[in-house]
Short mmCIF file of C-alpha atoms in Angstrom, two decimals:
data_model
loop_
_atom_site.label_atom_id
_atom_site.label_comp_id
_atom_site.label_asym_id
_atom_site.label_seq_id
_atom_site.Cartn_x
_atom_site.Cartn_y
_atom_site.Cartn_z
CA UNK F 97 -11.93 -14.37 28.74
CA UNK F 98 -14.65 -14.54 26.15
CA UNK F 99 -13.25 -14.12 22.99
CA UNK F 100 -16.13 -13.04 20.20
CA UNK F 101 -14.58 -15.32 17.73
CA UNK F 102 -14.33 -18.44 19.89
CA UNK F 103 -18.22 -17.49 20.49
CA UNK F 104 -18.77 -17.57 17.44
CA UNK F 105 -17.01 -21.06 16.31
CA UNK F 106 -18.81 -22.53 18.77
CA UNK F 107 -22.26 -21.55 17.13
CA UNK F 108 -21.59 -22.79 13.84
CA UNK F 109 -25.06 -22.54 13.34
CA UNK F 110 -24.85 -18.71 12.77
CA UNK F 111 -25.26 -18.53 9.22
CA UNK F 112 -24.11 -14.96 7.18
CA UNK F 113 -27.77 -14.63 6.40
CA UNK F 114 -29.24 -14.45 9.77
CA UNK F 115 -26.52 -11.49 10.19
CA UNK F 116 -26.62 -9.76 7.00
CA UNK F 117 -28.45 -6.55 6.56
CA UNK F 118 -31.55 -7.50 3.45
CA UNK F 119 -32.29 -4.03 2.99
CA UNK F 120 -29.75 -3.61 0.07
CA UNK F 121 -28.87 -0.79 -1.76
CA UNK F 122 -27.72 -1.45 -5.57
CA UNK F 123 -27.20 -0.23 -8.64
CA UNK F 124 -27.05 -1.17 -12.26
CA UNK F 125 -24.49 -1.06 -14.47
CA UNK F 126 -26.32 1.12 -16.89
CA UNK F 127 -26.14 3.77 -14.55
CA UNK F 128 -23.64 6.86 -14.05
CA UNK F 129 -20.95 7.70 -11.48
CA UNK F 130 -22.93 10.46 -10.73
CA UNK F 131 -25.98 8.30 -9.92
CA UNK F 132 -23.46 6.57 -7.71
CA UNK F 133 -22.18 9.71 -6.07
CA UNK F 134 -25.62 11.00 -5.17
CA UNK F 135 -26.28 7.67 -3.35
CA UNK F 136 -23.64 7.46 -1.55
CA UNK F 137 -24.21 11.18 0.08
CA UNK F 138 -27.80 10.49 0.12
CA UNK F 139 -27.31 6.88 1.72
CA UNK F 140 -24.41 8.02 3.69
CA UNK F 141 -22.62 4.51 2.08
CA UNK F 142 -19.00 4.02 0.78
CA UNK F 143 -19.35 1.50 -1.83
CA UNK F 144 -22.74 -0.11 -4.12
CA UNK F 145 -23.18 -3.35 -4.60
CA UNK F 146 -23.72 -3.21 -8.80
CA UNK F 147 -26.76 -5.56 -9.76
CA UNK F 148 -28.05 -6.71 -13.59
CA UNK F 149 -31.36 -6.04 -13.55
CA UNK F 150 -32.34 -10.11 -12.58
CA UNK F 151 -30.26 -9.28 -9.28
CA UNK F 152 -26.95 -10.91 -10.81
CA UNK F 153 -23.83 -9.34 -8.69
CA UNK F 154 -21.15 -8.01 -11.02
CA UNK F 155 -19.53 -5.45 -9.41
CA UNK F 156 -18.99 -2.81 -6.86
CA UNK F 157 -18.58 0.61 -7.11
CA UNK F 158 -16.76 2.33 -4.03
CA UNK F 159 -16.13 6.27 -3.21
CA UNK F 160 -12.70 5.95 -4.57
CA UNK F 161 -14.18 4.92 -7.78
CA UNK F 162 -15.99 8.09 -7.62
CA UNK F 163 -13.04 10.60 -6.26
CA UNK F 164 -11.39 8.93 -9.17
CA UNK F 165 -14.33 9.82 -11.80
CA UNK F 166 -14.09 13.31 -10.09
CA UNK F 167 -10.79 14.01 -10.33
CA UNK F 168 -10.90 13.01 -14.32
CA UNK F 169 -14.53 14.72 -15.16
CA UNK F 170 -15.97 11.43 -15.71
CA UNK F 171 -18.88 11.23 -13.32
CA UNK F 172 -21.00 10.66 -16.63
CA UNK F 173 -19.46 7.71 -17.68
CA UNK F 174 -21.39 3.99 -16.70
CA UNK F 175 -21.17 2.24 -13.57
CA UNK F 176 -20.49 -0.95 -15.73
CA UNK F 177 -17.06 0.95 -17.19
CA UNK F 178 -15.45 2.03 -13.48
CA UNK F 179 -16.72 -0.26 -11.41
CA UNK F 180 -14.55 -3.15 -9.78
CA UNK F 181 -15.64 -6.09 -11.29
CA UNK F 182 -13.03 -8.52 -9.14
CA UNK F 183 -15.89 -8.29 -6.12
CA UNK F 184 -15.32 -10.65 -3.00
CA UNK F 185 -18.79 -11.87 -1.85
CA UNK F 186 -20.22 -14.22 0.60
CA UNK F 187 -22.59 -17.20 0.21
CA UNK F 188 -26.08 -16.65 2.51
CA UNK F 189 -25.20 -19.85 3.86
CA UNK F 190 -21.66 -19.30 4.71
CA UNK F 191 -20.73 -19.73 8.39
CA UNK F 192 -20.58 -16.31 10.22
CA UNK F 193 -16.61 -17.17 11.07
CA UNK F 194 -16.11 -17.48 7.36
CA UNK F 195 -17.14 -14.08 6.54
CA UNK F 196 -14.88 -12.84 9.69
CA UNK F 197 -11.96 -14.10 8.08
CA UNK F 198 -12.60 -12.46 5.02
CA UNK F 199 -12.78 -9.10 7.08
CA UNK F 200 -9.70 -9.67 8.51
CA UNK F 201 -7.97 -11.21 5.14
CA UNK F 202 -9.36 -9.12 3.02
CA UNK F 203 -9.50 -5.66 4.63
CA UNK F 204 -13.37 -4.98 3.37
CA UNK F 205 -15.09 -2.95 5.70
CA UNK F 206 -18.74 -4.63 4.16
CA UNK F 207 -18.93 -7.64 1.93
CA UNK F 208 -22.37 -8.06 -0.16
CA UNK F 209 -23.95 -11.05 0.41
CA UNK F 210 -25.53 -13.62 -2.94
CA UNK F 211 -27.14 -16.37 -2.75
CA UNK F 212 -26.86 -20.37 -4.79
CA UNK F 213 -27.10 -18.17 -8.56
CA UNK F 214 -24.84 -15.25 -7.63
CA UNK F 215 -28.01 -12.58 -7.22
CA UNK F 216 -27.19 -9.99 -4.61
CA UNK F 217 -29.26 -10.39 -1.00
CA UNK F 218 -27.78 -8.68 1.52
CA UNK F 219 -24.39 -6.80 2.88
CA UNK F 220 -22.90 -7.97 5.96
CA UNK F 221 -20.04 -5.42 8.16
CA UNK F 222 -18.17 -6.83 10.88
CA UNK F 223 -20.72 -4.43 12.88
CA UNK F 224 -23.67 -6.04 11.86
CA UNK F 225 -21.81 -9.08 13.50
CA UNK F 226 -20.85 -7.55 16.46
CA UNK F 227 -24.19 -5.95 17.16
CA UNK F 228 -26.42 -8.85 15.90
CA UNK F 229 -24.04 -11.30 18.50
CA UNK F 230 -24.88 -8.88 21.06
CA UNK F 231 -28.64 -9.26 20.56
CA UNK F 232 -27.98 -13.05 20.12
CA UNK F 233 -25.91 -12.79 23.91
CA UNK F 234 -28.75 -10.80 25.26
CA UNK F 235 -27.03 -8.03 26.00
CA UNK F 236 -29.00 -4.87 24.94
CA UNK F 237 -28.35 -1.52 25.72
CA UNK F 238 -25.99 -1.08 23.05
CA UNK F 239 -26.61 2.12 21.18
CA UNK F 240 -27.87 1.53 17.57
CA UNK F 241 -25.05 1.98 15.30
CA UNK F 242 -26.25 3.89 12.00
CA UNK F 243 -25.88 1.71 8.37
CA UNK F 244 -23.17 4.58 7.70
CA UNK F 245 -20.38 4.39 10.33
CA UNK F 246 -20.55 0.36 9.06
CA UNK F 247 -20.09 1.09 5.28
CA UNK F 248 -16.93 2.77 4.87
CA UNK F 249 -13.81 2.23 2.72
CA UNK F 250 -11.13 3.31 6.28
CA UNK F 251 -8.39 1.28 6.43
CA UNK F 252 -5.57 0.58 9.43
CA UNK F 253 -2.56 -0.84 9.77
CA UNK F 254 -0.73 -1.24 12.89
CA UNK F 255 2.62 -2.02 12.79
CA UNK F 256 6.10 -2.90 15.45
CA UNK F 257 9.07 -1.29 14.07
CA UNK F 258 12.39 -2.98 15.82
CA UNK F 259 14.97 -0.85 15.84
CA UNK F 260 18.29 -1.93 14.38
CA UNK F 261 16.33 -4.78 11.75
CA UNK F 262 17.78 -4.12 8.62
CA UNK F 263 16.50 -7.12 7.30
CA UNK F 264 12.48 -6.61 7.84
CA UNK F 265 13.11 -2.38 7.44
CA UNK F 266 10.89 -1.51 4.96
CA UNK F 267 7.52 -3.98 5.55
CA UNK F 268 5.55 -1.38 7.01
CA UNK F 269 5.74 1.24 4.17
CA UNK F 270 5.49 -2.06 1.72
CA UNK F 271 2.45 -2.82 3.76
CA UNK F 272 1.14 0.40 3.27
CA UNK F 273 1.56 1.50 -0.89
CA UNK F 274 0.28 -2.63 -1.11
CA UNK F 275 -2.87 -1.38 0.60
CA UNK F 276 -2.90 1.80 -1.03
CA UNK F 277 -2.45 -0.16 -4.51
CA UNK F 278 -5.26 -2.44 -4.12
CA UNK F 279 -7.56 0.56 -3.22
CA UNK F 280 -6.99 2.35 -6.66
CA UNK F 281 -5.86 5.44 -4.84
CA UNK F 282 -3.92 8.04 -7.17
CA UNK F 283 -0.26 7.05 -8.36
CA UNK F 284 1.26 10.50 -7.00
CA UNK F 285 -0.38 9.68 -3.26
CA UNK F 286 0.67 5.81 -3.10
CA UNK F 287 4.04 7.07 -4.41
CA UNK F 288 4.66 10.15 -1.63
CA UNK F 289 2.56 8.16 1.11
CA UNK F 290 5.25 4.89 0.08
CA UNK F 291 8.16 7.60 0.22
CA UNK F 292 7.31 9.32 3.60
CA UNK F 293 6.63 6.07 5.19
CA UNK F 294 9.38 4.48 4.42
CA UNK F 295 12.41 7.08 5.75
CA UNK F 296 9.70 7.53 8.48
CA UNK F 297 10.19 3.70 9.42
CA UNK F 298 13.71 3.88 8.63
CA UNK F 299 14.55 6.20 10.70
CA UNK F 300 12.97 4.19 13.75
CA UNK F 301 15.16 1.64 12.82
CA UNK F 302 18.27 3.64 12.19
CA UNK F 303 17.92 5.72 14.95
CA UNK F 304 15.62 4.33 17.84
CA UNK F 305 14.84 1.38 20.13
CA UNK F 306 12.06 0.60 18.51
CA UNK F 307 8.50 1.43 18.10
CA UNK F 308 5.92 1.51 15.71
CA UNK F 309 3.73 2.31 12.39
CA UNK F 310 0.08 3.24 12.39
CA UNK F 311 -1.19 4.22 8.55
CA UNK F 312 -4.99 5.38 8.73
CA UNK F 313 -6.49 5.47 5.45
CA UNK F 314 -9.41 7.59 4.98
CA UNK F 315 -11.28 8.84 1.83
CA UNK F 316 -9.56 12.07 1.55
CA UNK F 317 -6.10 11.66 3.23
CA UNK F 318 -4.36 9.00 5.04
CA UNK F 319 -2.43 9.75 8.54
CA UNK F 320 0.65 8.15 9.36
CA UNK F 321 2.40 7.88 13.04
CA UNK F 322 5.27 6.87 13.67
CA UNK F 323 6.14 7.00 17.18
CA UNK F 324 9.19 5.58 18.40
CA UNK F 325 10.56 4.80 22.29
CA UNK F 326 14.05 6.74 22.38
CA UNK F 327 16.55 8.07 22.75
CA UNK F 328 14.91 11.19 20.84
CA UNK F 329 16.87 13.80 18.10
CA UNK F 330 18.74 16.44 20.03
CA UNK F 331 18.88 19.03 17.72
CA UNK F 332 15.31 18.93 15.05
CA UNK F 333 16.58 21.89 13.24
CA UNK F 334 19.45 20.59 12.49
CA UNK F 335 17.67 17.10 11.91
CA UNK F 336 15.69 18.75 9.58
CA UNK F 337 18.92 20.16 7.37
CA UNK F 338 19.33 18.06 3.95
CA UNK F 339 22.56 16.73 3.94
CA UNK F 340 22.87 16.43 8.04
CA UNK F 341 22.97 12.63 9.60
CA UNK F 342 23.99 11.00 12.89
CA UNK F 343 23.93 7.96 11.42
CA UNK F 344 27.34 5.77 12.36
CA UNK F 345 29.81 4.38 9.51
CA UNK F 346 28.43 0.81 9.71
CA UNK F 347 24.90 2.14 8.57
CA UNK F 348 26.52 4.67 5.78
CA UNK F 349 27.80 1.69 4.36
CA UNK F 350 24.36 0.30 3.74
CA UNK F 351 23.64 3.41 2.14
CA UNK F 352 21.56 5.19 4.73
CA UNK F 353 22.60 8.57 6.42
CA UNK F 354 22.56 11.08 3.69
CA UNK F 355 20.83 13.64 5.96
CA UNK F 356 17.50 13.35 3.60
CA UNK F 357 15.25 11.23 5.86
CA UNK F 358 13.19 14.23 7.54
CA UNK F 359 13.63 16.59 4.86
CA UNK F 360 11.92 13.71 1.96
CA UNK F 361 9.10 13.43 4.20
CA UNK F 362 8.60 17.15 4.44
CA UNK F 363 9.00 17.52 1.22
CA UNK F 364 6.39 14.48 -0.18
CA UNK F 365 4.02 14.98 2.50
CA UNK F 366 1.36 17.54 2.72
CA UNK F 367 0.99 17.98 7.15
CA UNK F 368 4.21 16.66 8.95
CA UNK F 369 4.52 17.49 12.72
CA UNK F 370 7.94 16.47 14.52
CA UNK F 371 8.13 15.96 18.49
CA UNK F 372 11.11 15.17 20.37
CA UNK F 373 12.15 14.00 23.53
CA UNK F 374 14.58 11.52 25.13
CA UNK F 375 11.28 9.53 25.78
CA UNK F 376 10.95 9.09 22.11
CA UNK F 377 10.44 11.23 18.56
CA UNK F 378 6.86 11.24 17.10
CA UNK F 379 6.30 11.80 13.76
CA UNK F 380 2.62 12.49 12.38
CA UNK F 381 2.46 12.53 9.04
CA UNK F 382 -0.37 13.18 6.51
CA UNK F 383 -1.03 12.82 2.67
CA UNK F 384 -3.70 14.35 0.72
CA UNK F 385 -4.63 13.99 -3.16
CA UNK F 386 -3.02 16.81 -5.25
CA UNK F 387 -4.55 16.41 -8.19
CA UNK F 388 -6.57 19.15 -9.52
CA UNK F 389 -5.26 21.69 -7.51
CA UNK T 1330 16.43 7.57 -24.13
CA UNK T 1331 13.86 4.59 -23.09
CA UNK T 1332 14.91 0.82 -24.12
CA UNK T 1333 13.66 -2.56 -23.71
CA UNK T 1334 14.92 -4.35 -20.20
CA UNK T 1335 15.27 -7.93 -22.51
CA UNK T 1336 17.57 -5.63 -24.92
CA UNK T 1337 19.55 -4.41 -21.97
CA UNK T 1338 20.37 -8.13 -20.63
CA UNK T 1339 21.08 -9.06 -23.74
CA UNK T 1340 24.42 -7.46 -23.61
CA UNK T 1341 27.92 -9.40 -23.12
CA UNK T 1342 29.06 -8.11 -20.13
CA UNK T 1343 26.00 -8.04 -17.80
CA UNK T 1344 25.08 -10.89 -15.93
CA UNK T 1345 21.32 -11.86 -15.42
CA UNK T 1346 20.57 -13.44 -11.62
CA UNK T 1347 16.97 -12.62 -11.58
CA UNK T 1348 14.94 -12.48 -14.55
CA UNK T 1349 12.07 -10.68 -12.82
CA UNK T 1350 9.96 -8.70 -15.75
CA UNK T 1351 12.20 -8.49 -19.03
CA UNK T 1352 9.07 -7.69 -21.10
CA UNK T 1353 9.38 -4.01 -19.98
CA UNK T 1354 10.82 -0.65 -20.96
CA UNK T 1355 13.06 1.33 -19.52
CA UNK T 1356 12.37 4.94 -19.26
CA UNK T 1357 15.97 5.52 -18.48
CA UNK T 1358 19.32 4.57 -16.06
CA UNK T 1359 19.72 5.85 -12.45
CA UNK T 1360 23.07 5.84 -11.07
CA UNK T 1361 22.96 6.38 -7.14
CA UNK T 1362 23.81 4.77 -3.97
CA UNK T 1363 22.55 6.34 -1.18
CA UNK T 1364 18.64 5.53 -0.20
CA UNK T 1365 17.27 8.54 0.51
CA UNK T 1366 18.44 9.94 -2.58
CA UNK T 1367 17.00 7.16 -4.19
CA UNK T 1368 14.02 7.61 -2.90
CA UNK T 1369 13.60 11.59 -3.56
CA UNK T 1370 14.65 11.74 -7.16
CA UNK T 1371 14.19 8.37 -8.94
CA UNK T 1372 11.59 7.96 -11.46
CA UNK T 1373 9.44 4.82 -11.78
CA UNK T 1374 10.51 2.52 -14.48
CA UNK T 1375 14.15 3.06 -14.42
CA UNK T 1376 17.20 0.63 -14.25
CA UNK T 1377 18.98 1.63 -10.81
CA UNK T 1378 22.60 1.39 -10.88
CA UNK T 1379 24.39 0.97 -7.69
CA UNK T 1380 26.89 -0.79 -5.71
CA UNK T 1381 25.01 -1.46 -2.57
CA UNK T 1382 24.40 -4.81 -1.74
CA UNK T 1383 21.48 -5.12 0.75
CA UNK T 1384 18.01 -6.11 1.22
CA UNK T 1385 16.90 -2.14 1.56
CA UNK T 1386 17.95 -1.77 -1.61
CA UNK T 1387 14.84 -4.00 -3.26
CA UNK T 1388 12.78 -2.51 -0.80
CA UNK T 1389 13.10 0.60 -2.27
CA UNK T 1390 13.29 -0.35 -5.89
CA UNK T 1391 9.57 -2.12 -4.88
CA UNK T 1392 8.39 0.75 -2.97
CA UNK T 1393 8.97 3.17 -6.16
CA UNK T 1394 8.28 0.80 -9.08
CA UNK T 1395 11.94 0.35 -9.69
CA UNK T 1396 11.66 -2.73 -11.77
CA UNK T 1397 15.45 -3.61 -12.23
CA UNK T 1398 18.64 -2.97 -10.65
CA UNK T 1399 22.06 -3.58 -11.82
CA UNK T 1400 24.95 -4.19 -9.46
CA UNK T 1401 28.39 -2.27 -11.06
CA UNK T 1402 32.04 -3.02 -10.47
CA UNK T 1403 31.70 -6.61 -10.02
CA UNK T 1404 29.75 -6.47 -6.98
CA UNK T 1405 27.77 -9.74 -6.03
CA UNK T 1406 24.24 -9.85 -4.86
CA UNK T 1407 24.05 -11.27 -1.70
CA UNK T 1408 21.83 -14.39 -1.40
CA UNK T 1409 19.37 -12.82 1.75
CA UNK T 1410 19.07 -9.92 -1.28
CA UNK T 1411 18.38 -12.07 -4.51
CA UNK T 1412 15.87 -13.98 -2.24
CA UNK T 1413 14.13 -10.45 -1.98
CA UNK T 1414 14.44 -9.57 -4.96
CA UNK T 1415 12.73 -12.98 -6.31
CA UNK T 1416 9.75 -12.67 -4.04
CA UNK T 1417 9.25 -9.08 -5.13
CA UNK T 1418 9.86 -9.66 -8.82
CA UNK T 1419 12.70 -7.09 -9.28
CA UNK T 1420 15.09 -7.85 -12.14
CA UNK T 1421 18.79 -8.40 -10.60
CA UNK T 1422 21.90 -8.11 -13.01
CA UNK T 1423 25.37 -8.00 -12.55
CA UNK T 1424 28.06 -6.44 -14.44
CA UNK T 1425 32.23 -6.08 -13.57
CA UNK T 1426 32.12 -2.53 -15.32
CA UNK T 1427 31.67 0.63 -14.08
CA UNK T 1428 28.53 2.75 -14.31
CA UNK T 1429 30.12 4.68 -17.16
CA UNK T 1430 30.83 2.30 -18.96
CA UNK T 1431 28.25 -0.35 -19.11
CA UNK T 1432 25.94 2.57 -20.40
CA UNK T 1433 29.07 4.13 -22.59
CA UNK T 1434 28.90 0.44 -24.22
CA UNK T 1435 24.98 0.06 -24.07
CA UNK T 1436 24.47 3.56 -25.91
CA UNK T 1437 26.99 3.24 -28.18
CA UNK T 1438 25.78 -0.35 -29.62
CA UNK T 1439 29.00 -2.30 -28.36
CA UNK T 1440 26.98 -5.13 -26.98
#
């Protein structure tokens, strides 16, 4: 099998500049959220590189930064003020499996590029890799994938939930507000998205043989599923009832089983679809922003 | 209602086992012991007070910015627990009193 990343370790000559995109979009701190906001749309981006005017990188300003302005009727405040300033950038003459692992360690969907004093260059996405490897492997034919589907703030997390591990119970959702933290969304969401995952994953262990956690995050909401392999609720109205558990002595004692699992996560989340067979119970959950309505 | 965590410790009967954040305050006690409660109706920034005695129980106090718990009746953390609750930076104490009265005493300045 040809794995892309062994490909790429063996050209160590692939440098981040020969895959970066050059034609940059930036802004200055001077500017307004509402400068930032019509870029975006007009750009069809997720996040601005923020530039001094000699090219120095100092920040970045992504959508979230924007919902947040929104949501507090602040899109006229500066750039400068609401920007992140802690940005993660690459060196043009980093090695191509360098910025990789910061993809995958870092959970960027596009890092901007500088070069020996800091000034902003480029942005490179894991697509411009993949598509610019593709070119390198001769293999055309591969649609051309627009600047916009590469710059976005989405965010995944796939998870295996064992049933019956008390001890791990719990890393999934922890996974998830940790995520959720570092991405500045709103207090209320982390807080009902960290609540709903967490019976949600609890009751896989509780009550199943297993199975697992899958958190999308997206701009507006984030979707949870948790799907499990067995043996399935009998009775979902009655699993829905507060106060109503199956749950055995053994796991009472731990403190679980006060009939409040399903009914929390209807009650903190704002979609939640049940299905239920002995081939498994799947839970969908979603979570949107409250505020301001 | 709200008090200083370092104030709290402070007081003769409670054992400290994890110092976690003292500098913080309190917004106020929560007395349950079942999760799920737990997680519906606790408030961030309060001292949970509880008897159970398992790793879920700083996985919650993490998951809802819980930054303390204190372990009534002379329960004793377990050491798979404390180890949690050092990596997550959750303050652990310890006390052989009851709920009641450990916050009977606290309110009414017996320290």
């Amino acid at each position: 099998m040809l794995s892309v990343r062994n490909l790429i370790k063996s050209q160590s000559e692939l440098l981040v500049k020969d895959m970066m995109t050059k034609n940059l979009i930036t802004i200055s701190p001077d500017d307004t959220m509402l400068d930032s906001k019509i870029i975006m749309k007009k750009k069809n981006i997720s996040g601005i590189p923020v530039v001094e005017k000699d090219g120095t990188l100092v920040g970045i300003v992504s959508i979230v930064d924007v919902i947040l302005a929104l949501d507090e009727v602040a899109l006229d405040s500066k750039v400068g003020e609401r920007m992140s300033k802690k940005v993660i950038s690459l060196n043009e003459n980093q090695e191509v499996s360098v910025a990789l692992d910061y993809f995958r360690k870092f959970r960027y969907g596009r890092l901007p590029v500088v070069d020996d004093e800091n000034k902003a260059i480029g942005i490179i996405t894991p697509n411009d890799i993949v598509s610019r490897l593709i070119n390198f492997l001769d293999l055309d034919k591969v649609s051309d994938s627009k600047e916009a589907s590469d710059c976005n703030s989405e965010e995944e997390i796939y998870l295996d939930i064992k049933g019956g591990d008390f001890t791990h119970a719990g890393g999934a959702s922890s996974q998830l507000k940790k995520i959720l933290e570092k991405m500045s969304c709103s207090k209320d969401v982390i807080r009902r998205a960290a609540i709903a995952s967490y019976e949600a994953e609890m009751n896989v262990v509780i009550h199943s043989n297993g199975g697992f956690f899958n958190a999308l995050i997206l701009p507006d909401k984030i979707i949870i599923r948790v799907h499990d392999y067995g043996p399935g609720i009998e009775d979902i109205s009655l699993a829905l009832k507060k106060g109503y558990s199956t749950a055995t002595d053994n796991i009472r004692s731990m403190g679980f089983g006060a009939g409040m699992g399903l009914p929390n996560i209807k009650r903190f989340s704002d979609k939640f679809r049940i299905v239920s067979s002995s081939a498994g119970t799947k839970l969908d959950i979603e979570i949107t922003s409250r505020e301001g309505k | 209602m709200e008090f200083d965590l370092r104030e709290f410790t402070e007081n003769s009967n409670i054992d400290l086992v994890n110092d976690g954040d003292l500098n913080i305050k309190i917004s106020k006690p929560y007395i349950c012991d079942l999760l799920s409660h737990v997680m519906s109706n606790a408030e961030e920034n309060v001292l949970w007070i509880t008897v159970q005695n398992n790793s879920n129980i700083v996985a919650v106090a993490s998951l809802l910015n819980i930054p303390a718990i204190l372990l009534v009746e002379g329960v004793k953390i377990n050491p798979d627990v404390l180890q949690a609750a050092i990596q997550e930076n959750i303050t652990i104490l310890e006390t052989d009193l009851s709920a009641f009265d450990v916050l009977k005493n606290f309110f009414n300045g017996d320290r």
